[in-house]
mmCIF file of C-alpha atoms and ligand atoms in Angstrom:
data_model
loop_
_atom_site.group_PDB
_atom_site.id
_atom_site.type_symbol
_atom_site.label_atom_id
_atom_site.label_comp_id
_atom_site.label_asym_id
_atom_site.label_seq_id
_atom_site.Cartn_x
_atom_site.Cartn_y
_atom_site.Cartn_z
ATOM 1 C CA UNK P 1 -11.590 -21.717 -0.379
ATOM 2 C CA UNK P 2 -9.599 -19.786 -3.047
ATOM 3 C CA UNK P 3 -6.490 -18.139 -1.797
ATOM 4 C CA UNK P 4 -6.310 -14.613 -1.024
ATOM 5 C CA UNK P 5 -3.584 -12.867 -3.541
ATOM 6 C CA UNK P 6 -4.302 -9.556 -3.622
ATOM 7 C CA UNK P 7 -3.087 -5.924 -4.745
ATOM 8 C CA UNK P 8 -4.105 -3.298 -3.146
ATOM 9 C CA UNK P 9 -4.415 -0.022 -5.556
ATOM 10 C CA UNK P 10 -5.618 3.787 -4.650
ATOM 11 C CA UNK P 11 -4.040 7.106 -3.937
ATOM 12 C CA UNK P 12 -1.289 8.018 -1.612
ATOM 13 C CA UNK P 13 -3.360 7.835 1.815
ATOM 14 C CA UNK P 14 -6.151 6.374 0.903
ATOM 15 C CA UNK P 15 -5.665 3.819 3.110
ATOM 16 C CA UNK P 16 -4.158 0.673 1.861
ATOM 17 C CA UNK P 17 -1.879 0.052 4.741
ATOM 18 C CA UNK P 18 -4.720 0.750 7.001
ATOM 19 C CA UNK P 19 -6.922 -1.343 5.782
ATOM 20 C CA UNK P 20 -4.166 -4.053 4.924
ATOM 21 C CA UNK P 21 -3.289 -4.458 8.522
ATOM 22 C CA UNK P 22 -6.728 -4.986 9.411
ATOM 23 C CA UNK P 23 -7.049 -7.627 6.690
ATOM 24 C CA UNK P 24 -3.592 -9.382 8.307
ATOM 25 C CA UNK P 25 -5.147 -9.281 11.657
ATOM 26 C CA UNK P 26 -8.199 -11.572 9.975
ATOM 27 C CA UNK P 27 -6.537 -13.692 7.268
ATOM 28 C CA UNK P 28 -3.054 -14.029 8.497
ATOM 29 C CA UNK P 29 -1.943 -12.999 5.123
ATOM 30 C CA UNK P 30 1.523 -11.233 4.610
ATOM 31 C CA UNK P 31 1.737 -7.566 4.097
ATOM 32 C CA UNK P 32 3.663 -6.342 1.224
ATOM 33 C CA UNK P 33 4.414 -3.108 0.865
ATOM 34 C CA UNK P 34 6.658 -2.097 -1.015
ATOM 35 C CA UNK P 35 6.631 1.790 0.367
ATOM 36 C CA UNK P 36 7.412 0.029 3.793
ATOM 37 C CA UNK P 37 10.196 -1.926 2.452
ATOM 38 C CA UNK P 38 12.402 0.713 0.900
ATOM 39 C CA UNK P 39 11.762 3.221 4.219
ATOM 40 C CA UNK P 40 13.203 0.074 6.105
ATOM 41 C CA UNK P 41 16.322 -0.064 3.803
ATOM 42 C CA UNK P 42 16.084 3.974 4.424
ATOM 43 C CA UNK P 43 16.056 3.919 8.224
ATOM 44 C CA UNK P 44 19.232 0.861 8.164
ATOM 45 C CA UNK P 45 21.359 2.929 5.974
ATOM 46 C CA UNK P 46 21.775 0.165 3.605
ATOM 47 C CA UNK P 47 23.014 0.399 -0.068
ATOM 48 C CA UNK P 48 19.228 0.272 -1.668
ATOM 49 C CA UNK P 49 18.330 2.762 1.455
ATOM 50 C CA UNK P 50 21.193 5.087 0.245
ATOM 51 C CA UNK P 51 20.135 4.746 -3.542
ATOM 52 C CA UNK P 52 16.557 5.414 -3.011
ATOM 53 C CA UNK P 53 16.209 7.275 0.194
ATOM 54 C CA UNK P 54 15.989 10.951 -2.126
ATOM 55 C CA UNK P 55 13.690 9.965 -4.597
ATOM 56 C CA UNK P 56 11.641 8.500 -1.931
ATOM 57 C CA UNK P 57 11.689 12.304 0.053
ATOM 58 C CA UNK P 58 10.630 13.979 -3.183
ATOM 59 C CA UNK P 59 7.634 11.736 -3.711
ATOM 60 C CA UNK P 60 8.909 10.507 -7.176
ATOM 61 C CA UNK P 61 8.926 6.464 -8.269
ATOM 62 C CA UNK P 62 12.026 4.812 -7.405
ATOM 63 C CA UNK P 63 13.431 2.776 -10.301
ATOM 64 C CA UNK P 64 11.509 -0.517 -11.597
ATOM 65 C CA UNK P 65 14.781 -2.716 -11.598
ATOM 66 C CA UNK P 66 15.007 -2.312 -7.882
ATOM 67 C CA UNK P 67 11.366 -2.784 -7.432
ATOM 68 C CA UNK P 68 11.350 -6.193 -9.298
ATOM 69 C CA UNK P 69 14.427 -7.853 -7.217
ATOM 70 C CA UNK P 70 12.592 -6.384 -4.266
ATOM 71 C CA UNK P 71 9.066 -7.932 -4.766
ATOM 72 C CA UNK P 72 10.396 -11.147 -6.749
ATOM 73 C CA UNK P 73 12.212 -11.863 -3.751
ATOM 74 C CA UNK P 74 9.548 -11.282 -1.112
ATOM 75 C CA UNK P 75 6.772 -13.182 -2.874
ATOM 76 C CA UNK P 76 9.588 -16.101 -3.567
ATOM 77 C CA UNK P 77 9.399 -16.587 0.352
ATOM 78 C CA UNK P 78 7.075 -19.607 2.064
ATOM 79 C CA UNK P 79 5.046 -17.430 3.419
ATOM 80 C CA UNK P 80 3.235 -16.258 0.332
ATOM 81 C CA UNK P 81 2.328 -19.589 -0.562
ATOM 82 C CA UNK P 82 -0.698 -18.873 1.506
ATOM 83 C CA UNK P 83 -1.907 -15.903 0.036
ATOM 84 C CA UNK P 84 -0.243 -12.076 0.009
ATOM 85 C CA UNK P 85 -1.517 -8.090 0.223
ATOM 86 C CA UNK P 86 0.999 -6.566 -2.169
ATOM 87 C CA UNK P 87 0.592 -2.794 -0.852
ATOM 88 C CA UNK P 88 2.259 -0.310 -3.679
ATOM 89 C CA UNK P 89 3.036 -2.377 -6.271
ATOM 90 C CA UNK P 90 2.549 -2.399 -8.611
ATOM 91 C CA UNK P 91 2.937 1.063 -9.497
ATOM 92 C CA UNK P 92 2.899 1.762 -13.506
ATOM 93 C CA UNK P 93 2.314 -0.409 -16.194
ATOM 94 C CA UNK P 94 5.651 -1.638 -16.693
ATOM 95 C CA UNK P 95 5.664 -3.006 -13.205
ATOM 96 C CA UNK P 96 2.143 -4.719 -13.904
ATOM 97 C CA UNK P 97 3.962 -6.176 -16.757
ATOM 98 C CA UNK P 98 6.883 -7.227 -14.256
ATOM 99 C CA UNK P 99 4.312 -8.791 -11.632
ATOM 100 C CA UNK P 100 2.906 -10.940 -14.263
ATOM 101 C CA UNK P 101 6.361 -11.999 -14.955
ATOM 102 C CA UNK P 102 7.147 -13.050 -11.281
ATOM 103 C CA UNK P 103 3.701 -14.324 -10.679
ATOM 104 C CA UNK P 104 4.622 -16.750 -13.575
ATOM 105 C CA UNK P 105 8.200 -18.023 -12.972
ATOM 106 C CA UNK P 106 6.777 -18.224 -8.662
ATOM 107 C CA UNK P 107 3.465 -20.044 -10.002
ATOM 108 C CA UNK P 108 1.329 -17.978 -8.220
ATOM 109 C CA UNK P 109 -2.246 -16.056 -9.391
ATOM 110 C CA UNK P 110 -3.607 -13.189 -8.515
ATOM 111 C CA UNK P 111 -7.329 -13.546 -6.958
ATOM 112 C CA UNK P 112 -8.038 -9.860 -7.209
ATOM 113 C CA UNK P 113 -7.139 -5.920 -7.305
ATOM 114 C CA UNK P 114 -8.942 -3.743 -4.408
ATOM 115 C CA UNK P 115 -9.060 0.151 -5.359
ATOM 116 C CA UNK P 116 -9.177 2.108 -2.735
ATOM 117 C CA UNK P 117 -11.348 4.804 -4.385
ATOM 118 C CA UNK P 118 -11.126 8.041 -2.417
ATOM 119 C CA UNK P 119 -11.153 12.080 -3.550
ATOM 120 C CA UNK P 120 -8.111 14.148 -3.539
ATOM 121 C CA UNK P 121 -9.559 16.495 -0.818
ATOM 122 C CA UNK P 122 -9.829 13.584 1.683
ATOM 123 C CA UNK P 123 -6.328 12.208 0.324
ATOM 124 C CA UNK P 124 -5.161 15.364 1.295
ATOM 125 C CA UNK P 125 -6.524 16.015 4.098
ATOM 126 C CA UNK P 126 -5.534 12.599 5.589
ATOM 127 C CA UNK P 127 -2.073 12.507 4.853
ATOM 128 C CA UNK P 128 -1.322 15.952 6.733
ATOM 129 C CA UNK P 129 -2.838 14.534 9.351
ATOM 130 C CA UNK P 130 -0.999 11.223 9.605
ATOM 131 C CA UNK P 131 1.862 10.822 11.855
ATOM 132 C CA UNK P 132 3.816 7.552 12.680
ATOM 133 C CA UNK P 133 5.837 6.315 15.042
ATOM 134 C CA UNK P 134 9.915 5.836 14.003
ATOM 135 C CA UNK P 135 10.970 2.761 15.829
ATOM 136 C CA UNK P 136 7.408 0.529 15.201
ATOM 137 C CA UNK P 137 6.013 2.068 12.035
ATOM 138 C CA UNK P 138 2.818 2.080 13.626
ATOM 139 C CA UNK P 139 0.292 4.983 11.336
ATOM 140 C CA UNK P 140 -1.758 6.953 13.491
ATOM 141 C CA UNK P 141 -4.109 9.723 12.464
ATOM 142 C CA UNK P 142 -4.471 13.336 14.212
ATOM 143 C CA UNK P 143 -7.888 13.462 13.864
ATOM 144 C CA UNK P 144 -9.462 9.977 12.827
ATOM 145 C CA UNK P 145 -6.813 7.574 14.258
ATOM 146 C CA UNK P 146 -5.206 9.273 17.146
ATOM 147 C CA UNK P 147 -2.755 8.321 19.837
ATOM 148 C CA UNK P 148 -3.680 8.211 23.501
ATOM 149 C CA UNK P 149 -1.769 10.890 24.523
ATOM 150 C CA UNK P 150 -0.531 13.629 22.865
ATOM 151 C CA UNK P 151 1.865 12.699 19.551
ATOM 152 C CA UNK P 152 3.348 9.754 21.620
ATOM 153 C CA UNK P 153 2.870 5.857 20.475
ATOM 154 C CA UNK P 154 0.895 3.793 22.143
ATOM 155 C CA UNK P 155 3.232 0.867 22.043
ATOM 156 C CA UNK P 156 6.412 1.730 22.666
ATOM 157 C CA UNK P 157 6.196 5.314 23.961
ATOM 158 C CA UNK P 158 8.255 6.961 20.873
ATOM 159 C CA UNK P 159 7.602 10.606 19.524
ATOM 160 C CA UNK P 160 5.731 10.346 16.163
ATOM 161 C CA UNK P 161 6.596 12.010 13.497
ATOM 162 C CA UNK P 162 5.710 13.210 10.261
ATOM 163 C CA UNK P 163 7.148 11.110 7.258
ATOM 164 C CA UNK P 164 9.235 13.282 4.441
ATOM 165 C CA UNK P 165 7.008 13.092 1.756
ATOM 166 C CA UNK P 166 4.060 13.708 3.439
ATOM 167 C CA UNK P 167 4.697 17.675 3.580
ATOM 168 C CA UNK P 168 1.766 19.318 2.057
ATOM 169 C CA UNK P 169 3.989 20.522 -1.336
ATOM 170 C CA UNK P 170 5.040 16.895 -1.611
ATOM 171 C CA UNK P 171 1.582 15.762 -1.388
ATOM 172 C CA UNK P 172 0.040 16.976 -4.269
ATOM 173 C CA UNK P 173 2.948 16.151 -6.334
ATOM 174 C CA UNK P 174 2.647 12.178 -5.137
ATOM 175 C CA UNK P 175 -1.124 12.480 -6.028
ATOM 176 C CA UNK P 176 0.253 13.842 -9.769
ATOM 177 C CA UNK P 177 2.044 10.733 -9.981
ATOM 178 C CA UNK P 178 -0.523 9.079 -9.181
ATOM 179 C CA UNK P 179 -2.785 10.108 -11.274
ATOM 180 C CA UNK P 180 -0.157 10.019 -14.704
ATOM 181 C CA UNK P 181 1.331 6.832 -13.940
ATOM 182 C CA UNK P 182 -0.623 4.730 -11.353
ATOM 183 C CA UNK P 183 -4.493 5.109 -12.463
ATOM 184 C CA UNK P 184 -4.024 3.583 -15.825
ATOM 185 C CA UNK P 185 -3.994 -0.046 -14.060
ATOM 186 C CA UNK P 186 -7.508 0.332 -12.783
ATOM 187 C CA UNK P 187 -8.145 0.187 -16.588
ATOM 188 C CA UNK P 188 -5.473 -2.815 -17.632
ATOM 189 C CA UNK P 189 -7.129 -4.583 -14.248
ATOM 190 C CA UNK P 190 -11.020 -3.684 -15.306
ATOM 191 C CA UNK P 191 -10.329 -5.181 -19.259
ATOM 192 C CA UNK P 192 -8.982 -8.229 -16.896
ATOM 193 C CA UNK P 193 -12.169 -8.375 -14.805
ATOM 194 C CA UNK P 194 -10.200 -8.395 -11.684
ATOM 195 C CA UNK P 195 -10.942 -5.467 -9.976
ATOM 196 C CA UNK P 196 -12.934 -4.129 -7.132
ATOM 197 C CA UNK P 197 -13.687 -0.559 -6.390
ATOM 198 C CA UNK P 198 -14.908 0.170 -2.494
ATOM 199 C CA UNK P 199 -15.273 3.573 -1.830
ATOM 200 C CA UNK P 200 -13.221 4.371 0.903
ATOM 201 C CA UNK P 201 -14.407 7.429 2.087
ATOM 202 C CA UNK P 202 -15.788 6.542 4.612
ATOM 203 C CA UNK P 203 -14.540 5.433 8.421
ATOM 204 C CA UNK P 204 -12.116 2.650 8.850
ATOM 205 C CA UNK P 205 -14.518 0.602 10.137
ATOM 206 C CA UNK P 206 -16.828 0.925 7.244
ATOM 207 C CA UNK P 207 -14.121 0.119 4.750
ATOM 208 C CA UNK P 208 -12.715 -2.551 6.702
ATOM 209 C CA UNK P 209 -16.387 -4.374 6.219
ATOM 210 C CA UNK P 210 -16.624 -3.617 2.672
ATOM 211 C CA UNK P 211 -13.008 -4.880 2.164
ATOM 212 C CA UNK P 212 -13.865 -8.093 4.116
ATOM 213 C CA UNK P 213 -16.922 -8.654 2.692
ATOM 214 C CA UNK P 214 -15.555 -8.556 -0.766
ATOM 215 C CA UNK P 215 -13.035 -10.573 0.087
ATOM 216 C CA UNK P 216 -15.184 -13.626 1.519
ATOM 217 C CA UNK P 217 -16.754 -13.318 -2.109
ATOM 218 C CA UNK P 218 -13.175 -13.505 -3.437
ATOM 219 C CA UNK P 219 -12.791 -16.417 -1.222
ATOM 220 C CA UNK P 220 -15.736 -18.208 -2.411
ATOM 221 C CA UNK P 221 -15.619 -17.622 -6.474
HETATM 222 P P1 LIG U 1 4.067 4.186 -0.199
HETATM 223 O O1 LIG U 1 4.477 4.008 1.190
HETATM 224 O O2 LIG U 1 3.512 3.030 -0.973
HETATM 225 O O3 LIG U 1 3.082 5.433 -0.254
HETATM 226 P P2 LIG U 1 1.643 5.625 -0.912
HETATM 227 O O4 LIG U 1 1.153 4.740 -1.954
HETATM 228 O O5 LIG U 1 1.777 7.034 -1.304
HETATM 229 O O6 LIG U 1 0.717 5.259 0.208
HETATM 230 P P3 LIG U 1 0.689 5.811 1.630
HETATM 231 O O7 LIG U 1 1.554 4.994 2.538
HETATM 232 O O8 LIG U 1 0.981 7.301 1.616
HETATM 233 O O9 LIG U 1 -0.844 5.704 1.976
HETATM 234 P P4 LIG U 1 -1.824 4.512 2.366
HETATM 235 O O10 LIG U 1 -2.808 4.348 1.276
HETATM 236 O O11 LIG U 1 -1.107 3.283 2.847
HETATM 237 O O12 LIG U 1 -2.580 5.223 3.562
HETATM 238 P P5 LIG U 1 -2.577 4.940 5.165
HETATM 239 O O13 LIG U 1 -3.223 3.640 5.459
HETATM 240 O O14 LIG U 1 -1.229 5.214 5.760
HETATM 241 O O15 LIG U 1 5.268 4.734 -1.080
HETATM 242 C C1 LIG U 1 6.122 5.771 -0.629
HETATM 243 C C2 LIG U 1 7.206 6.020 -1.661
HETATM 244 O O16 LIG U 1 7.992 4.822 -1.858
HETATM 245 C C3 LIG U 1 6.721 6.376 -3.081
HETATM 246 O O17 LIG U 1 6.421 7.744 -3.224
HETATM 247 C C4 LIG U 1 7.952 5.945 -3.913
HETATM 248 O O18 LIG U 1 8.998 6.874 -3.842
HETATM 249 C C5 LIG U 1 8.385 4.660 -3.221
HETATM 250 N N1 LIG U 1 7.731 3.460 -3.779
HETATM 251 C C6 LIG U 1 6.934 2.583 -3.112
HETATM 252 N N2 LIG U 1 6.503 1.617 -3.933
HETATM 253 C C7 LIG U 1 7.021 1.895 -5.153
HETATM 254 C C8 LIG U 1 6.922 1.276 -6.418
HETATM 255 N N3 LIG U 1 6.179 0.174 -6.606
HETATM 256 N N4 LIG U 1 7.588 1.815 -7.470
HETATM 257 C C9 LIG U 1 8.341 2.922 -7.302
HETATM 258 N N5 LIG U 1 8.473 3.569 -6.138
HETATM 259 C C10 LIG U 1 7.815 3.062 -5.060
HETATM 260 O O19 LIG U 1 -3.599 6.098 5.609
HETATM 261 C C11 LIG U 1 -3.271 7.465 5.462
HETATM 262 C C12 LIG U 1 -3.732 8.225 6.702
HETATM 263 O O20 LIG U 1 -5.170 8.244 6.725
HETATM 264 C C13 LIG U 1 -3.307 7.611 8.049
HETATM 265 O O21 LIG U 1 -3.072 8.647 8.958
HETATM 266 C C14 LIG U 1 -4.529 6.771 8.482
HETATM 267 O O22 LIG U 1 -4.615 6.688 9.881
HETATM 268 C C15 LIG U 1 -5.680 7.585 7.903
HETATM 269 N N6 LIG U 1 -6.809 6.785 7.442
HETATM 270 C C16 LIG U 1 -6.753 5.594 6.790
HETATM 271 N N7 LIG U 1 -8.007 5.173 6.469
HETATM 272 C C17 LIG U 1 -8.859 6.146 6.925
HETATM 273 C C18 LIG U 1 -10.277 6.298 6.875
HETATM 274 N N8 LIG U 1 -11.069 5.366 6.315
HETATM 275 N N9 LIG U 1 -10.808 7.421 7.429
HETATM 276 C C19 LIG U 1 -10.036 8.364 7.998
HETATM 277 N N10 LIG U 1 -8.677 8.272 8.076
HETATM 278 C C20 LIG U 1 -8.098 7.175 7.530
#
């Protein structure tokens, strides 16, 4: 069986942590993501946090130096030996040059890209709806994904709330970015041949058995 060492790649809320926490749950894989990662330096006030923590609020890319010590270091660890879900990154097409860099000097391949493909409507729509809980990071969704009771976590009881950048103005901007800096890799990964497109409109259920099916094919090739 080939290892898993993925990227997941889509729009802001289309669901790559989502669907990258379900693929964890199956594989055992890490999770990398690198939005998660700098909101954790955010929340323990430490020097990256402080660098990063208003870029991060206005939706724009933090800087691809800080990235690149951030992921190099992460993949460097045991646990990616196994396989990986890098969530985020990379982001423009100076960081894809970057993460063929570190894949190099770490020895490691990529199997495959997943894109996420979803409209800007549902992106949209999705994101104002998301809330998540401060101390566990767990995402919830008001309408497709939603807590038992009211806007409280159902592990550990905490009020959710609504992340920065996910304010409607903010939004559209992140989707901007998205669209000028981040879609050009589904080309540089389609001249590769290493990229699958699952539409991910649909429920989470639905993508979560595209995703897995895909990925058994991954497995297998
Ligand atoms: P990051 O955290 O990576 O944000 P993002 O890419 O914008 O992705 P999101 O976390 O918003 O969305 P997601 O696709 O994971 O969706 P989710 O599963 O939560 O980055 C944040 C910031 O960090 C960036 O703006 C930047 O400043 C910085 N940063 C990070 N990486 C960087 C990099 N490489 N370079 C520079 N800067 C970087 O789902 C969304 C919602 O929809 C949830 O409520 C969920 O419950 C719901 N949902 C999910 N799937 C479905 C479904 N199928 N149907 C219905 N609802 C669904």
């Amino acid at each position: 069986m080939k290892k898993l060492n993925l990227i997941f790649l889509g729009p802001p809320g289309a669901g790559k942590g989502t669907v990258a926490k379900d693929v964890v749950e199956r594989y055992g894989v890490p999770h990398i993501s690198t939005g998660d990662m700098l909101r954790d330096a955010v929340s323990a006030g430490s020097e990256l946090g402080k660098k990063v923590k208003s870029v991060m609020d206005s939706g724009q890319l933090v800087s691809d130096e800080l990235l690149y010590d951030l992921v190099k270091d992460r993949l460097s660890r045991k646990d990616c030996n196994d396989g990986f879900i890098l969530d985020g990154f990379p982001r423009n097409l100076d960081q894809a040059e970057d993460l063929d860099k570190i894949l190099k000097e770490l020895n490691l391949n990529l199997s495959g890209v997943i894109f996420l493909d979803v409209s800007e409507d549902e992106v949209v729509k999705r994101i104002s709806n998301r809330r998540v809980c401060p101390k566990c990071s767990r995402v919830y969704n008001l309408i497709s994904l939603k807590p038992k009771k009211d806007t409280i976590c159902d592990d550990d009881g905490t009020p959710l709330i609504q992340r920065e950048d996910d304010k409607a103005e903010t939004v559209r901007k992140r989707y901007q970015i998205y669209i000028d800096k981040t879609s050009p890799l589904i080309k540089l990964y389609t001249e590769r041949n290493q990229i699958v497109t699952i539409d991910a409109s649909g429920t989470v259920d639905k993508v979560d058995e595209i995703v897995f099916n895909t990925l058994e094919e991954l497995r297998q090739e």
